[in-house]
PDB file of C-alpha atoms in Angstrom:
ATOM      1  CA  MET A  99       9.974  -4.866 -12.139  1.00  0.00           C
ATOM      2  CA  PRO A 100       8.220  -6.229 -15.247  1.00  0.00           C
ATOM      3  CA  TYR A 101       4.580  -5.829 -16.007  1.00  0.00           C
ATOM      4  CA  ARG A 102       2.326  -8.292 -17.970  1.00  0.00           C
ATOM      5  CA  PRO A 103       0.592  -6.770 -20.992  1.00  0.00           C
ATOM      6  CA  LEU A 104      -2.627  -5.057 -19.841  1.00  0.00           C
ATOM      7  CA  THR A 105      -4.383  -5.040 -23.212  1.00  0.00           C
ATOM      8  CA  ARG A 106      -6.222  -8.324 -22.801  1.00  0.00           C
ATOM      9  CA  ARG A 107      -7.402  -7.570 -19.312  1.00  0.00           C
ATOM     10  CA  ILE A 108      -8.568  -4.103 -20.167  1.00  0.00           C
ATOM     11  CA  SER A 109     -10.426  -5.225 -23.264  1.00  0.00           C
ATOM     12  CA  LEU A 110     -12.276  -7.884 -21.234  1.00  0.00           C
ATOM     13  CA  ILE A 111     -13.214  -5.380 -18.577  1.00  0.00           C
ATOM     14  CA  LEU A 112     -14.297  -2.765 -21.055  1.00  0.00           C
ATOM     15  CA  GLY A 113     -16.520  -5.281 -22.784  1.00  0.00           C
ATOM     16  CA  THR A 114     -18.541  -5.529 -19.543  1.00  0.00           C
ATOM     17  CA  ILE A 115     -18.719  -1.838 -18.695  1.00  0.00           C
ATOM     18  CA  GLY A 116     -21.921  -0.969 -20.543  1.00  0.00           C
ATOM     19  CA  ALA A 117     -24.028  -3.642 -18.919  1.00  0.00           C
ATOM     20  CA  THR A 118     -22.312  -3.280 -15.556  1.00  0.00           C
ATOM     21  CA  LEU A 119     -22.837   0.442 -15.166  1.00  0.00           C
ATOM     22  CA  LEU A 120     -26.507   0.073 -15.927  1.00  0.00           C
ATOM     23  CA  ALA A 121     -26.758  -2.493 -13.132  1.00  0.00           C
ATOM     24  CA  ILE A 122     -25.058  -0.336 -10.498  1.00  0.00           C
ATOM     25  CA  THR A 123     -26.859   2.493  -8.697  1.00  0.00           C
ATOM     26  CA  TRP A 124     -24.855   4.797  -6.495  1.00  0.00           C
ATOM     27  CA  PRO A 125     -26.420   6.808  -3.687  1.00  0.00           C
ATOM     28  CA  ALA A 126     -27.847  10.116  -4.900  1.00  0.00           C
ATOM     29  CA  ALA A 127     -25.460  11.963  -2.575  1.00  0.00           C
ATOM     30  CA  ALA A 128     -22.384  10.448  -4.135  1.00  0.00           C
ATOM     31  CA  ALA A 129     -22.361  12.542  -7.355  1.00  0.00           C
ATOM     32  CA  SER A 130     -22.576  15.805  -5.388  1.00  0.00           C
ATOM     33  CA  ALA A 131     -20.482  14.814  -2.369  1.00  0.00           C
ATOM     34  CA  GLN A 132     -17.528  17.143  -1.980  1.00  0.00           C
ATOM     35  CA  SER A 133     -14.602  16.211   0.160  1.00  0.00           C
ATOM     36  CA  SER A 134     -12.639  18.896   1.934  1.00  0.00           C
ATOM     37  CA  LEU A 135      -9.506  17.453   0.325  1.00  0.00           C
ATOM     38  CA  PRO A 136      -9.546  16.128  -3.290  1.00  0.00           C
ATOM     39  CA  VAL A 137      -8.912  12.466  -3.836  1.00  0.00           C
ATOM     40  CA  SER A 138      -7.275  11.104  -6.986  1.00  0.00           C
ATOM     41  CA  TYR A 139      -8.169   7.477  -7.706  1.00  0.00           C
ATOM     42  CA  ASP A 140      -5.970   7.375 -10.817  1.00  0.00           C
ATOM     43  CA  PHE A 141      -2.563   6.093  -9.738  1.00  0.00           C
ATOM     44  CA  LEU A 142      -0.913   6.644 -13.128  1.00  0.00           C
ATOM     45  CA  ALA A 143      -2.003  10.313 -13.311  1.00  0.00           C
ATOM     46  CA  SER A 144      -1.014  10.956  -9.693  1.00  0.00           C
ATOM     47  CA  ALA A 145       2.403   9.505 -10.222  1.00  0.00           C
ATOM     48  CA  ALA A 146       3.040  11.489 -13.356  1.00  0.00           C
ATOM     49  CA  ALA A 147       1.919  14.740 -11.706  1.00  0.00           C
ATOM     50  CA  HIS A 148       3.591  14.331  -8.378  1.00  0.00           C
ATOM     51  CA  ALA A 149       6.659  11.995  -8.728  1.00  0.00           C
ATOM     52  CA  LEU A 150       9.021  14.899  -9.185  1.00  0.00           C
ATOM     53  CA  ALA A 151       7.882  16.718  -6.051  1.00  0.00           C
ATOM     54  CA  PRO A 152       8.967  14.121  -3.488  1.00  0.00           C
ATOM     55  CA  ASP A 153       9.442  16.593  -0.630  1.00  0.00           C
ATOM     56  CA  THR A 154       5.822  17.746  -0.856  1.00  0.00           C
ATOM     57  CA  PRO A 155       3.554  15.764   1.430  1.00  0.00           C
ATOM     58  CA  PRO A 156       0.396  14.315  -0.157  1.00  0.00           C
ATOM     59  CA  PRO A 157      -2.893  16.198   0.562  1.00  0.00           C
ATOM     60  CA  GLY A 158      -3.810  16.170   4.222  1.00  0.00           C
ATOM     61  CA  ALA A 159      -0.474  14.891   5.477  1.00  0.00           C
ATOM     62  CA  ASN A 160       2.138  16.242   7.862  1.00  0.00           C
ATOM     63  CA  ASN A 161       0.170  18.758   9.930  1.00  0.00           C
ATOM     64  CA  PHE A 162       2.318  18.388  13.046  1.00  0.00           C
ATOM     65  CA  SER A 163      -0.092  20.490  15.087  1.00  0.00           C
ATOM     66  CA  CYS A 164      -2.765  17.869  14.542  1.00  0.00           C
ATOM     67  CA  LYS A 165      -4.041  16.189  17.723  1.00  0.00           C
ATOM     68  CA  PRO A 166      -5.713  12.802  17.510  1.00  0.00           C
ATOM     69  CA  THR A 167      -9.324  12.639  18.637  1.00  0.00           C
ATOM     70  CA  ALA A 168     -11.028  10.063  20.885  1.00  0.00           C
ATOM     71  CA  ALA A 169     -12.612   8.549  17.785  1.00  0.00           C
ATOM     72  CA  HIS A 170      -9.202   8.177  16.077  1.00  0.00           C
ATOM     73  CA  PRO A 171      -6.641   8.131  18.873  1.00  0.00           C
ATOM     74  CA  TYR A 172      -3.726   6.926  16.750  1.00  0.00           C
ATOM     75  CA  PRO A 173      -2.078   9.005  14.039  1.00  0.00           C
ATOM     76  CA  VAL A 174      -1.631   7.194  10.748  1.00  0.00           C
ATOM     77  CA  ILE A 175       1.849   7.032   9.131  1.00  0.00           C
ATOM     78  CA  LEU A 176       1.902   6.251   5.365  1.00  0.00           C
ATOM     79  CA  VAL A 177       4.911   4.172   4.111  1.00  0.00           C
ATOM     80  CA  HIS A 178       5.466   4.301   0.349  1.00  0.00           C
ATOM     81  CA  GLY A 179       6.719   1.393  -1.836  1.00  0.00           C
ATOM     82  CA  THR A 180       9.914   0.734  -3.716  1.00  0.00           C
ATOM     83  CA  LEU A 181      10.970   3.328  -6.291  1.00  0.00           C
ATOM     84  CA  ALA A 182       8.087   5.562  -5.127  1.00  0.00           C
ATOM     85  CA  ASN A 183       7.918   8.545  -2.847  1.00  0.00           C
ATOM     86  CA  MET A 184       5.439   9.838  -0.250  1.00  0.00           C
ATOM     87  CA  ASN A 185       3.833  12.307  -2.715  1.00  0.00           C
ATOM     88  CA  ASP A 186       3.123  10.088  -5.706  1.00  0.00           C
ATOM     89  CA  ASN A 187       2.117   7.018  -3.624  1.00  0.00           C
ATOM     90  CA  TRP A 188      -0.495   8.616  -1.406  1.00  0.00           C
ATOM     91  CA  GLN A 189      -2.624  10.946  -3.431  1.00  0.00           C
ATOM     92  CA  ALA A 190      -5.702   8.794  -2.618  1.00  0.00           C
ATOM     93  CA  ALA A 191      -5.147   7.381   0.876  1.00  0.00           C
ATOM     94  CA  SER A 192      -3.866  10.548   2.532  1.00  0.00           C
ATOM     95  CA  PRO A 193      -6.781  12.800   1.775  1.00  0.00           C
ATOM     96  CA  ILE A 194      -9.326  10.032   2.422  1.00  0.00           C
ATOM     97  CA  LEU A 195      -7.821   9.469   5.900  1.00  0.00           C
ATOM     98  CA  ALA A 196      -7.653  13.218   6.576  1.00  0.00           C
ATOM     99  CA  ASN A 197     -11.287  13.630   5.423  1.00  0.00           C
ATOM    100  CA  HIS A 198     -12.220  10.952   7.964  1.00  0.00           C
ATOM    101  CA  GLY A 199     -10.616  12.845  10.745  1.00  0.00           C
ATOM    102  CA  TYR A 200      -7.264  11.111  11.100  1.00  0.00           C
ATOM    103  CA  CYS A 201      -3.966  12.842  11.739  1.00  0.00           C
ATOM    104  CA  VAL A 202      -1.977  11.732   8.789  1.00  0.00           C
ATOM    105  CA  PHE A 203       1.783  11.725   8.222  1.00  0.00           C
ATOM    106  CA  ALA A 204       4.033  10.601   5.440  1.00  0.00           C
ATOM    107  CA  PHE A 205       7.844  10.540   4.900  1.00  0.00           C
ATOM    108  CA  ASN A 206      10.491   9.411   2.404  1.00  0.00           C
ATOM    109  CA  TYR A 207      12.891   6.589   3.196  1.00  0.00           C
ATOM    110  CA  GLY A 208      15.534   4.514   1.502  1.00  0.00           C
ATOM    111  CA  GLY A 209      16.555   7.120  -1.119  1.00  0.00           C
ATOM    112  CA  SER A 210      19.893   8.629  -2.045  1.00  0.00           C
ATOM    113  CA  SER A 211      18.576  11.750  -0.360  1.00  0.00           C
ATOM    114  CA  PRO A 212      15.237  12.856   1.054  1.00  0.00           C
ATOM    115  CA  ALA A 213      14.676  15.005  -1.986  1.00  0.00           C
ATOM    116  CA  SER A 214      15.295  12.217  -4.545  1.00  0.00           C
ATOM    117  CA  PRO A 215      12.115  11.292  -6.518  1.00  0.00           C
ATOM    118  CA  ILE A 216      13.199   7.662  -6.330  1.00  0.00           C
ATOM    119  CA  GLN A 217      12.899   6.293  -2.807  1.00  0.00           C
ATOM    120  CA  GLY A 218      12.764   2.918  -1.191  1.00  0.00           C
ATOM    121  CA  THR A 219      15.828   1.387  -2.764  1.00  0.00           C
ATOM    122  CA  GLY A 220      18.114   1.214   0.271  1.00  0.00           C
ATOM    123  CA  GLY A 221      18.554  -1.720   2.604  1.00  0.00           C
ATOM    124  CA  ILE A 222      15.349  -2.592   4.370  1.00  0.00           C
ATOM    125  CA  ALA A 223      16.783  -2.675   7.867  1.00  0.00           C
ATOM    126  CA  ALA A 224      18.227   0.804   7.409  1.00  0.00           C
ATOM    127  CA  SER A 225      14.824   2.002   6.043  1.00  0.00           C
ATOM    128  CA  ALA A 226      13.178   0.581   9.101  1.00  0.00           C
ATOM    129  CA  GLN A 227      15.480   2.693  11.233  1.00  0.00           C
ATOM    130  CA  GLN A 228      14.227   5.749   9.352  1.00  0.00           C
ATOM    131  CA  LEU A 229      10.621   4.631  10.067  1.00  0.00           C
ATOM    132  CA  ALA A 230      11.459   4.267  13.713  1.00  0.00           C
ATOM    133  CA  SER A 231      12.793   7.772  13.844  1.00  0.00           C
ATOM    134  CA  PHE A 232       9.666   9.142  12.089  1.00  0.00           C
ATOM    135  CA  VAL A 233       7.386   7.303  14.479  1.00  0.00           C
ATOM    136  CA  SER A 234       9.153   8.856  17.398  1.00  0.00           C
ATOM    137  CA  GLN A 235       8.821  12.279  15.816  1.00  0.00           C
ATOM    138  CA  VAL A 236       5.074  11.825  15.216  1.00  0.00           C
ATOM    139  CA  LEU A 237       4.458  10.483  18.693  1.00  0.00           C
ATOM    140  CA  ALA A 238       6.238  13.440  20.242  1.00  0.00           C
ATOM    141  CA  ALA A 239       4.336  15.929  18.173  1.00  0.00           C
ATOM    142  CA  THR A 240       0.892  14.418  18.643  1.00  0.00           C
ATOM    143  CA  GLY A 241       1.178  13.107  22.225  1.00  0.00           C
ATOM    144  CA  ALA A 242      -0.346   9.796  21.050  1.00  0.00           C
ATOM    145  CA  ALA A 243       0.560   6.503  22.665  1.00  0.00           C
ATOM    146  CA  LYS A 244       0.830   4.528  19.432  1.00  0.00           C
ATOM    147  CA  VAL A 245       0.505   4.970  15.700  1.00  0.00           C
ATOM    148  CA  ASP A 246      -1.199   3.060  12.985  1.00  0.00           C
ATOM    149  CA  ILE A 247       0.757   2.305   9.785  1.00  0.00           C
ATOM    150  CA  VAL A 248      -0.572   2.057   6.247  1.00  0.00           C
ATOM    151  CA  GLY A 249       2.018   0.800   3.741  1.00  0.00           C
ATOM    152  CA  HIS A 250       2.150  -0.105   0.098  1.00  0.00           C
ATOM    153  CA  SER A 251       4.415  -2.853  -1.398  1.00  0.00           C
ATOM    154  CA  GLN A 252       7.723  -2.697   0.434  1.00  0.00           C
ATOM    155  CA  GLY A 253       6.044  -0.169   2.701  1.00  0.00           C
ATOM    156  CA  GLY A 254       3.646  -2.809   3.846  1.00  0.00           C
ATOM    157  CA  MET A 255       6.411  -5.330   4.582  1.00  0.00           C
ATOM    158  CA  MET A 256       9.246  -3.170   5.905  1.00  0.00           C
ATOM    159  CA  PRO A 257       7.290  -2.010   8.992  1.00  0.00           C
ATOM    160  CA  ARG A 258       7.145  -5.604  10.142  1.00  0.00           C
ATOM    161  CA  TYR A 259      10.893  -5.456  10.671  1.00  0.00           C
ATOM    162  CA  TYR A 260      10.490  -2.262  12.670  1.00  0.00           C
ATOM    163  CA  ILE A 261       7.770  -3.978  14.760  1.00  0.00           C
ATOM    164  CA  SER A 262       9.635  -7.203  15.336  1.00  0.00           C
ATOM    165  CA  ASP A 263      13.301  -6.211  15.446  1.00  0.00           C
ATOM    166  CA  LEU A 264      13.357  -2.508  16.452  1.00  0.00           C
ATOM    167  CA  GLY A 265      10.884  -2.353  19.310  1.00  0.00           C
ATOM    168  CA  GLY A 266       7.971  -1.166  17.247  1.00  0.00           C
ATOM    169  CA  ALA A 267       5.472  -3.568  18.699  1.00  0.00           C
ATOM    170  CA  ALA A 268       5.047  -1.262  21.636  1.00  0.00           C
ATOM    171  CA  LYS A 269       4.414   1.725  19.451  1.00  0.00           C
ATOM    172  CA  VAL A 270       2.214   0.300  16.619  1.00  0.00           C
ATOM    173  CA  ALA A 271      -1.543  -0.537  17.077  1.00  0.00           C
ATOM    174  CA  ALA A 272      -2.226  -1.638  13.497  1.00  0.00           C
ATOM    175  CA  LEU A 273      -0.466  -2.276  10.243  1.00  0.00           C
ATOM    176  CA  VAL A 274      -2.544  -2.120   7.098  1.00  0.00           C
ATOM    177  CA  ALA A 275      -0.596  -3.381   4.144  1.00  0.00           C
ATOM    178  CA  LEU A 276      -1.599  -2.883   0.438  1.00  0.00           C
ATOM    179  CA  ALA A 277      -0.021  -5.512  -1.845  1.00  0.00           C
ATOM    180  CA  PRO A 278       2.926  -6.014   0.569  1.00  0.00           C
ATOM    181  CA  SER A 279       5.972  -8.038  -0.477  1.00  0.00           C
ATOM    182  CA  ASN A 280       5.716 -10.172   2.683  1.00  0.00           C
ATOM    183  CA  TYR A 281       6.990 -13.350   1.105  1.00  0.00           C
ATOM    184  CA  GLY A 282       8.769 -11.671  -1.843  1.00  0.00           C
ATOM    185  CA  THR A 283       8.228 -12.005  -5.465  1.00  0.00           C
ATOM    186  CA  THR A 284       9.275 -14.330  -8.240  1.00  0.00           C
ATOM    187  CA  LEU A 285       8.932 -11.459 -10.688  1.00  0.00           C
ATOM    188  CA  ASP A 286       6.462 -13.603 -12.640  1.00  0.00           C
ATOM    189  CA  GLY A 287       8.790 -16.532 -12.351  1.00  0.00           C
ATOM    190  CA  LEU A 288      11.950 -14.801 -13.630  1.00  0.00           C
ATOM    191  CA  THR A 289      13.688 -15.192 -10.294  1.00  0.00           C
ATOM    192  CA  VAL A 290      13.003 -18.958 -10.255  1.00  0.00           C
ATOM    193  CA  LEU A 291      14.013 -19.253 -13.895  1.00  0.00           C
ATOM    194  CA  GLY A 292      17.165 -17.232 -13.319  1.00  0.00           C
ATOM    195  CA  SER A 293      18.092 -19.357 -10.344  1.00  0.00           C
ATOM    196  CA  ASP A 294      17.586 -22.587 -12.338  1.00  0.00           C
ATOM    197  CA  LEU A 295      19.783 -21.159 -15.127  1.00  0.00           C
ATOM    198  CA  GLY A 296      22.437 -20.012 -12.707  1.00  0.00           C
ATOM    199  CA  ILE A 297      22.151 -16.365 -13.665  1.00  0.00           C
ATOM    200  CA  ILE A 298      20.189 -14.789 -10.851  1.00  0.00           C
ATOM    201  CA  ALA A 299      23.200 -14.457  -8.566  1.00  0.00           C
ATOM    202  CA  GLY A 300      24.881 -12.141 -11.078  1.00  0.00           C
ATOM    203  CA  ALA A 301      21.740 -10.047 -11.550  1.00  0.00           C
ATOM    204  CA  SER A 302      21.281  -9.764  -7.820  1.00  0.00           C
ATOM    205  CA  SER A 303      24.882  -8.685  -7.407  1.00  0.00           C
ATOM    206  CA  LEU A 304      24.281  -5.831  -9.761  1.00  0.00           C
ATOM    207  CA  LEU A 305      20.995  -4.864  -8.068  1.00  0.00           C
ATOM    208  CA  SER A 306      22.577  -5.023  -4.675  1.00  0.00           C
ATOM    209  CA  THR A 307      24.632  -1.910  -5.496  1.00  0.00           C
ATOM    210  CA  THR A 308      21.668   0.105  -6.893  1.00  0.00           C
ATOM    211  CA  CYS A 309      18.641  -1.348  -5.101  1.00  0.00           C
ATOM    212  CA  PRO A 310      19.511  -3.541  -2.122  1.00  0.00           C
ATOM    213  CA  ALA A 311      15.736  -3.620  -1.272  1.00  0.00           C
ATOM    214  CA  CYS A 312      14.961  -5.144  -4.597  1.00  0.00           C
ATOM    215  CA  VAL A 313      17.248  -8.086  -3.871  1.00  0.00           C
ATOM    216  CA  GLN A 314      15.883  -8.471  -0.334  1.00  0.00           C
ATOM    217  CA  GLN A 315      12.365  -8.713  -1.696  1.00  0.00           C
ATOM    218  CA  GLU A 316      13.166 -11.674  -3.909  1.00  0.00           C
ATOM    219  CA  GLU A 317      11.243 -14.743  -2.822  1.00  0.00           C
ATOM    220  CA  GLY A 318      13.258 -16.822  -0.481  1.00  0.00           C
ATOM    221  CA  SER A 319      15.793 -14.091   0.261  1.00  0.00           C
ATOM    222  CA  ALA A 320      17.753 -14.313   3.505  1.00  0.00           C
ATOM    223  CA  PHE A 321      16.167 -11.160   4.703  1.00  0.00           C
ATOM    224  CA  LEU A 322      12.646 -12.399   4.231  1.00  0.00           C
ATOM    225  CA  THR A 323      13.408 -15.856   5.634  1.00  0.00           C
ATOM    226  CA  ALA A 324      14.556 -14.273   8.853  1.00  0.00           C
ATOM    227  CA  LEU A 325      11.667 -11.804   8.941  1.00  0.00           C
ATOM    228  CA  ASN A 326       9.057 -14.501   8.371  1.00  0.00           C
ATOM    229  CA  ALA A 327      10.339 -16.804  11.174  1.00  0.00           C
ATOM    230  CA  ALA A 328       7.787 -14.850  13.314  1.00  0.00           C
ATOM    231  CA  PRO A 329       5.351 -13.267  10.940  1.00  0.00           C
ATOM    232  CA  ALA A 330       3.093 -11.385  13.352  1.00  0.00           C
ATOM    233  CA  ALA A 331       3.814  -9.836  16.721  1.00  0.00           C
ATOM    234  CA  PRO A 332       1.247 -10.241  19.516  1.00  0.00           C
ATOM    235  CA  GLY A 333      -0.652  -7.047  20.298  1.00  0.00           C
ATOM    236  CA  VAL A 334      -0.465  -5.577  16.774  1.00  0.00           C
ATOM    237  CA  SER A 335      -3.336  -5.905  14.306  1.00  0.00           C
ATOM    238  CA  TYR A 336      -2.263  -6.897  10.784  1.00  0.00           C
ATOM    239  CA  THR A 337      -4.445  -6.437   7.699  1.00  0.00           C
ATOM    240  CA  VAL A 338      -3.238  -7.399   4.214  1.00  0.00           C
ATOM    241  CA  ILE A 339      -5.214  -6.093   1.187  1.00  0.00           C
ATOM    242  CA  GLU A 340      -4.253  -7.653  -2.141  1.00  0.00           C
ATOM    243  CA  SER A 341      -5.408  -8.201  -5.726  1.00  0.00           C
ATOM    244  CA  ARG A 342      -5.253 -11.369  -7.719  1.00  0.00           C
ATOM    245  CA  ASP A 343      -4.127  -9.110 -10.551  1.00  0.00           C
ATOM    246  CA  ASP A 344      -0.913  -8.111  -8.787  1.00  0.00           C
ATOM    247  CA  GLU A 345       1.890  -8.541 -11.362  1.00  0.00           C
ATOM    248  CA  VAL A 346       4.746  -7.421  -9.098  1.00  0.00           C
ATOM    249  CA  VAL A 347       4.220  -9.590  -6.002  1.00  0.00           C
ATOM    250  CA  THR A 348       3.990 -12.900  -7.675  1.00  0.00           C
ATOM    251  CA  PRO A 349       2.340 -15.099  -6.937  1.00  0.00           C
ATOM    252  CA  TYR A 350      -0.170 -12.724  -5.360  1.00  0.00           C
ATOM    253  CA  THR A 351      -0.603 -14.991  -2.380  1.00  0.00           C
ATOM    254  CA  ASN A 352       2.916 -14.113  -1.332  1.00  0.00           C
ATOM    255  CA  ALA A 353       1.443 -10.893   0.039  1.00  0.00           C
ATOM    256  CA  PHE A 354      -0.621 -12.754   2.652  1.00  0.00           C
ATOM    257  CA  LEU A 355       0.469 -13.536   6.252  1.00  0.00           C
ATOM    258  CA  PRO A 356      -0.309 -16.854   7.808  1.00  0.00           C
ATOM    259  CA  PRO A 357      -3.794 -16.877   9.452  1.00  0.00           C
ATOM    260  CA  GLY A 358      -3.886 -15.890  13.120  1.00  0.00           C
ATOM    261  CA  PRO A 359      -6.009 -14.122  15.647  1.00  0.00           C
ATOM    262  CA  ASN A 360      -4.521 -10.774  14.837  1.00  0.00           C
ATOM    263  CA  VAL A 361      -4.185 -11.301  11.071  1.00  0.00           C
ATOM    264  CA  THR A 362      -6.752 -10.519   8.330  1.00  0.00           C
ATOM    265  CA  ASN A 363      -6.136 -11.197   4.652  1.00  0.00           C
ATOM    266  CA  ILE A 364      -8.425  -9.576   2.087  1.00  0.00           C
ATOM    267  CA  THR A 365      -8.577 -10.250  -1.704  1.00  0.00           C
ATOM    268  CA  VAL A 366     -10.323  -7.270  -3.295  1.00  0.00           C
ATOM    269  CA  ASN A 367     -11.507  -9.288  -6.283  1.00  0.00           C
ATOM    270  CA  ASN A 368     -13.442 -11.564  -3.950  1.00  0.00           C
ATOM    271  CA  GLN A 369     -15.373  -8.550  -2.634  1.00  0.00           C
ATOM    272  CA  CYS A 370     -15.844  -7.035  -6.122  1.00  0.00           C
ATOM    273  CA  PRO A 371     -15.248  -9.143  -9.239  1.00  0.00           C
ATOM    274  CA  LEU A 372     -15.241  -5.940 -11.311  1.00  0.00           C
ATOM    275  CA  ASP A 373     -12.048  -4.754  -9.509  1.00  0.00           C
ATOM    276  CA  ALA A 374      -8.913  -5.385 -11.610  1.00  0.00           C
ATOM    277  CA  SER A 375      -6.530  -3.289  -9.631  1.00  0.00           C
ATOM    278  CA  ASP A 376      -2.874  -4.109 -10.187  1.00  0.00           C
ATOM    279  CA  HIS A 377       0.076  -3.669  -7.867  1.00  0.00           C
ATOM    280  CA  LEU A 378       0.230   0.108  -8.289  1.00  0.00           C
ATOM    281  CA  GLU A 379      -3.445   0.956  -8.649  1.00  0.00           C
ATOM    282  CA  ILE A 380      -4.424  -0.798  -5.395  1.00  0.00           C
ATOM    283  CA  ALA A 381      -2.893   2.137  -3.581  1.00  0.00           C
ATOM    284  CA  SER A 382      -5.700   4.264  -5.055  1.00  0.00           C
ATOM    285  CA  ASP A 383      -8.431   1.647  -5.459  1.00  0.00           C
ATOM    286  CA  PRO A 384     -11.722   2.721  -3.837  1.00  0.00           C
ATOM    287  CA  VAL A 385     -12.411  -0.890  -2.817  1.00  0.00           C
ATOM    288  CA  ALA A 386      -9.015  -1.152  -1.074  1.00  0.00           C
ATOM    289  CA  MET A 387      -9.437   2.327   0.404  1.00  0.00           C
ATOM    290  CA  ALA A 388     -12.697   1.206   2.060  1.00  0.00           C
ATOM    291  CA  ASP A 389     -10.998  -1.879   3.375  1.00  0.00           C
ATOM    292  CA  MET A 390      -8.197   0.352   4.761  1.00  0.00           C
ATOM    293  CA  LEU A 391     -10.728   2.532   6.618  1.00  0.00           C
ATOM    294  CA  ASN A 392     -12.466  -0.515   7.987  1.00  0.00           C
ATOM    295  CA  ALA A 393      -9.208  -2.055   9.196  1.00  0.00           C
ATOM    296  CA  LEU A 394      -8.302   1.103  11.065  1.00  0.00           C
ATOM    297  CA  ASP A 395     -11.720   1.576  12.582  1.00  0.00           C
ATOM    298  CA  PRO A 396     -13.716  -1.613  12.554  1.00  0.00           C
ATOM    299  CA  ALA A 397     -16.225  -0.106  15.014  1.00  0.00           C
ATOM    300  CA  GLN A 398     -17.345   2.456  12.371  1.00  0.00           C
ATOM    301  CA  PRO A 399     -17.362   0.536   9.143  1.00  0.00           C
ATOM    302  CA  VAL A 400     -17.930   2.152   5.717  1.00  0.00           C
ATOM    303  CA  ARG A 401     -19.581   0.438   2.827  1.00  0.00           C
ATOM    304  CA  VAL A 402     -17.116  -1.353   0.576  1.00  0.00           C
ATOM    305  CA  PRO A 403     -18.052  -0.193  -2.931  1.00  0.00           C
ATOM    306  CA  CYS A 404     -18.100  -2.364  -6.111  1.00  0.00           C
ATOM    307  CA  LEU A 405     -17.201  -0.783  -9.398  1.00  0.00           C
ATOM    308  CA  VAL A 406     -15.059  -1.272 -12.476  1.00  0.00           C
ATOM    309  CA  VAL A 407     -11.427  -0.453 -11.551  1.00  0.00           C
ATOM    310  CA  LEU A 408      -8.813  -0.714 -14.223  1.00  0.00           C
ATOM    311  CA  PRO A 409      -5.062  -1.375 -13.628  1.00  0.00           C
ATOM    312  CA  LEU A 410      -3.085   1.884 -13.311  1.00  0.00           C
ATOM    313  CA  THR A 411      -5.867   4.281 -14.369  1.00  0.00           C
ATOM    314  CA  GLY A 412      -8.473   3.434 -11.762  1.00  0.00           C
ATOM    315  CA  PRO A 413     -12.248   3.524 -11.609  1.00  0.00           C
ATOM    316  CA  VAL A 414     -14.575   3.810 -14.572  1.00  0.00           C
ATOM    317  CA  GLY A 415     -17.394   6.114 -13.606  1.00  0.00           C
ATOM    318  CA  PRO A 416     -18.134   7.897 -10.349  1.00  0.00           C
ATOM    319  CA  VAL A 417     -16.905   6.678  -7.013  1.00  0.00           C
ATOM    320  CA  PRO A 418     -19.521   6.488  -4.211  1.00  0.00           C
ATOM    321  CA  ALA A 419     -18.742   8.636  -1.149  1.00  0.00           C
ATOM    322  CA  PHE A 420     -17.405   6.722   1.868  1.00  0.00           C
TER     323      PHE A 420
END
């Protein structure tokens, strides 16, 4: 999927860093705080280091002897995005959740094989079946009644099919979605343009053989139209966390679900104007990570930080401890 040039955004942000950092004071403990599991807030570096080890769970994940506590009774399942895998997608969220006492699990889906570094390309309904099988495995191992799901991109949208069409509503307490493709993408208008020019059908036909999930995530696709006929299932809590700088889910508002009693939509830039996370970096963004923790455990909220966060490469300066 295409990306807009980042140079202008980065230069504008860098121009504010000197004054901004002087105006921000982190708690004294933050600099010396040590987590039991290391957290990488740099999505680009994480992807480069871990993309070719898809079978390796991210830090803190897939301890099948883990038993949920009374404080966190539901294990958390991490669902990666299109073209990603469990290892490169979750170098931040997985250790953060484990450090906060959650039982964390991750898996690969929608790839040519479980060992392929490129996952999430298969048909979404089939991928949701894989999620259903993994949920059953996690529930059997942990003895929990339900799971929570944290997903990124397709991984934030695909579980909705599992919930609504495969009986997942009885097994999922909460879905926290980071930049999900809930209403698809125009690929910065290219889908609309291609449709107007009569060429998108040919492109979609080619993609359908190599990445069916890509075609299904186009704005207005038959798959998404059917899925969004009933956007949110009763009894499941839905939280969408999105950035205005998302260049993959376009327009960025396509990530959001219609307002409802069990739906919360969050725009990270509204919380922190310094946050310029893009589609990928939001999976490692400290602001989004705090929102994730608060969505999973609203009774024990953490402070949502505000700091300069660049696309792909993450925060500038130290990250306060959650």
